Amino acid sequence: MNPHLMHLRSICDLPGKNILDIGAGNGATAVELGKEGALVTGIEIDEAKVLAVQKNLPFNVNLILGKAENLPIGDGTQDVVCFFFSFHHVPIDLHDLAIGEASRVLKPDGRLHVVDPLIDGTMSEVLKFVEDETHVRTVSHARMNSLTSETRFTLVNSVEYNVERSFKDFNEFVQHVVAVDAARAAILPSVRTEMKAAFLELSMKNNDRYSFLQPCRAYHFELA
């Protein structure tokens, strides 16, 4: 099972809950949340991703166009708001707006769940060739650590764990990192040789697949 969901389900009941997945990408995690019995709305900034999957989602999962700092969601309608590896992609000057929007759409005693990658790990080392996220990740984690002193959120749980990424070859790895952010494609030609060398050197070979570890930290807050 998805390690993010394994952790979330261990600290929060999911069946029947209204869950908002911000930065939902292609909707894969939203669909997994739906399989847990939740009523899920995924928010994605990339219109092409929304259109690609919108018609093929289960009845209890929806994916709509939107931004973390301006959610197209009604006040007090959600039980849980989630950011899975997406809060660090919110522009730093919009962090406060994104947190305010999460607070606005949550029900009383609702939960905010944020998981972001740490700066280390083999996945991060290879990714650095097309985008070094050290600064945005550091700021994101600092914001989570200061959240309880600045907002109505109370920290319920915080834990580190590893996410394993596995690819059949370097081309599949490239497709994955570009799918997250298309701007990386423009940088790729100039670093491809060095990036492939790092990919081969740092990977763990397992059953003809190349695996990488991405340490992350999850923060689970309750709205006071």
XYZ file of C-alpha atoms in Angstrom:
224
model
C 0.000 0.000 0.000
C 0.940 3.618 -0.538
C 3.053 4.524 2.573
C 1.313 7.905 2.828
C -2.066 6.212 3.196
C -0.720 3.577 5.565
C 0.340 6.357 7.905
C -2.787 8.472 7.459
C -5.188 5.593 8.097
C -3.259 4.758 11.310
C -4.092 8.148 12.837
C -7.339 9.168 11.140
C -10.605 7.417 10.237
C -11.163 7.635 6.482
C -14.453 5.862 5.590
C -17.249 8.338 4.935
C -15.012 11.376 5.387
C -14.872 14.313 2.965
C -11.218 14.556 2.010
C -9.503 17.228 -0.068
C -6.298 16.173 -1.844
C -4.451 19.351 -2.891
C -1.910 18.937 -5.670
C -3.537 15.687 -6.731
C -1.592 15.256 -9.978
C -3.082 12.420 -12.000
C -5.450 11.512 -9.169
C -3.744 8.253 -8.161
C -3.677 9.001 -4.424
C -7.196 10.436 -4.549
C -8.413 7.152 -6.030
C -6.646 5.197 -3.271
C -8.328 7.394 -0.672
C -11.625 6.649 -2.399
C -10.979 2.920 -2.036
C -10.743 3.518 1.710
C -14.371 4.679 1.610
C -13.728 8.421 1.643
C -15.479 11.018 -0.498
C -12.535 12.643 -2.228
C -12.023 15.867 -4.149
C -8.639 16.295 -5.786
C -7.374 19.805 -6.563
C -4.894 20.126 -9.420
C -3.380 23.221 -11.050
C -2.576 21.465 -14.354
C -5.669 21.498 -16.562
C -4.309 18.792 -18.873
C -4.006 16.348 -15.965
C -7.545 17.114 -14.830
C -9.029 16.603 -18.271
C -7.056 13.387 -18.822
C -8.570 11.534 -15.861
C -11.779 13.366 -14.969
C -14.104 11.012 -16.862
C -12.537 7.796 -15.590
C -12.775 8.310 -11.847
C -14.877 6.260 -9.404
C -18.167 7.744 -8.210
C -16.720 8.914 -4.881
C -13.670 10.683 -6.371
C -13.585 13.945 -8.304
C -10.645 15.903 -9.720
C -11.089 19.610 -10.361
C -8.957 22.537 -11.451
C -7.805 24.825 -8.652
C -4.986 26.282 -6.564
C -4.090 25.809 -2.909
C -4.252 29.546 -2.282
C -7.739 29.905 -3.809
C -9.672 26.674 -3.320
C -12.931 26.245 -5.285
C -14.467 24.601 -2.207
C -17.161 25.764 0.194
C -16.530 26.857 3.777
C -16.518 24.163 6.457
C -17.173 21.249 4.103
C -14.095 19.025 4.518
C -13.079 16.601 7.252
C -9.467 16.297 6.108
C -7.288 18.468 3.868
C -4.170 16.724 2.529
C -0.969 17.838 0.839
C 1.000 14.787 -0.313
C 4.424 16.006 -1.536
C 2.728 19.163 -2.807
C 2.960 21.913 -0.156
C 6.595 22.684 -1.084
C 5.379 23.384 -4.632
C 3.156 26.207 -3.361
C 5.062 29.496 -3.901
C 6.586 30.558 -0.595
C 4.856 33.954 -0.619
C 1.510 32.122 -0.892
C 2.018 29.728 2.047
C -0.109 31.804 4.407
C -2.962 31.995 1.887
C -2.829 28.228 1.318
C -2.965 27.522 5.049
C -5.786 30.023 5.450
C -7.741 28.317 2.690
C -7.221 24.917 4.308
C -8.561 26.330 7.565
C -11.539 27.898 5.794
C -12.751 24.720 4.084
C -12.315 22.450 7.102
C -15.159 21.540 9.416
C -14.756 22.289 13.138
C -12.182 19.794 14.518
C -11.124 19.015 10.936
C -7.658 17.721 10.167
C -4.793 19.075 8.062
C -2.320 16.445 6.832
C 0.905 17.587 5.159
C 3.671 15.293 3.893
C 6.741 16.736 2.206
C 10.059 15.187 1.174
C 13.163 15.906 3.205
C 16.241 17.282 1.459
C 18.249 14.048 1.580
C 17.793 10.625 -0.025
C 18.901 9.034 -3.293
C 15.780 10.237 -5.122
C 16.629 13.835 -4.223
C 20.251 13.436 -5.318
C 19.260 12.434 -8.850
C 16.452 15.005 -9.034
C 18.915 17.817 -8.276
C 20.213 17.683 -11.829
C 16.949 19.200 -13.113
C 15.724 20.940 -9.956
C 17.332 21.489 -6.578
C 14.441 21.695 -4.102
C 16.608 22.148 -1.016
C 15.370 25.682 -0.301
C 11.645 25.158 -0.922
C 11.608 21.948 1.104
C 13.493 23.556 3.990
C 11.037 26.459 4.069
C 8.056 24.108 3.847
C 9.167 22.061 6.856
C 9.978 25.211 8.818
C 6.448 26.463 8.120
C 4.929 23.227 9.399
C 7.048 23.410 12.552
C 5.837 26.954 13.253
C 2.191 26.328 12.367
C 0.834 25.650 15.857
C 2.220 28.902 17.238
C 0.788 31.016 14.418
C -2.594 29.475 13.580
C -5.566 27.607 15.023
C -3.985 24.257 14.191
C -2.711 21.892 16.894
C -0.116 19.259 16.024
C -1.470 15.750 16.653
C 1.245 13.624 15.075
C 4.558 14.032 13.267
C 6.698 11.205 11.921
C 9.402 10.463 9.367
C 9.299 7.526 6.952
C 10.732 6.505 3.578
C 8.947 6.399 0.240
C 10.480 4.015 -2.291
C 10.324 4.971 -5.968
C 10.908 2.213 -8.523
C 11.513 2.507 -12.275
C 12.143 0.006 -15.069
C 14.820 2.249 -16.615
C 16.181 5.792 -16.822
C 13.606 6.835 -19.419
C 10.750 5.968 -17.082
C 12.462 7.947 -14.323
C 12.710 10.976 -16.622
C 9.039 10.685 -17.550
C 8.163 10.676 -13.842
C 10.154 13.787 -12.882
C 8.962 15.741 -15.922
C 5.332 14.771 -15.273
C 5.596 16.444 -11.848
C 6.886 19.694 -13.382
C 7.062 20.130 -17.153
C 9.579 22.980 -16.777
C 12.227 20.368 -15.952
C 12.137 19.116 -19.564
C 13.952 22.222 -20.815
C 16.898 21.579 -18.474
C 17.157 17.861 -19.165
C 19.161 17.856 -22.451
C 22.106 19.682 -20.874
C 22.336 17.353 -17.844
C 21.046 14.056 -19.233
C 24.427 12.256 -19.352
C 25.405 13.202 -15.784
C 21.913 12.527 -14.500
C 21.844 9.045 -16.025
C 25.211 8.231 -14.476
C 23.907 9.274 -11.044
C 20.713 7.289 -11.651
C 22.721 4.110 -12.267
C 25.178 4.735 -9.428
C 22.673 5.605 -6.678
C 19.876 3.175 -7.483
C 19.189 -0.098 -5.710
C 18.736 -2.825 -8.329
C 15.850 -5.141 -7.466
C 14.153 -7.578 -9.872
C 15.417 -5.660 -12.907
C 14.066 -2.386 -11.544
C 15.900 0.656 -10.223
C 14.748 1.849 -6.814
C 15.391 5.031 -4.844
C 14.529 6.147 -1.332
C 12.908 9.469 -0.505
C 12.769 10.261 3.229
C 9.824 12.458 4.171
C 8.066 13.879 7.197
C 4.326 13.882 7.779
C 2.541 16.445 9.951
C -1.020 15.857 11.150
C -2.872 18.835 12.654
C -6.297 19.333 14.187
C -8.224 22.568 13.739
C -8.918 24.080 17.145
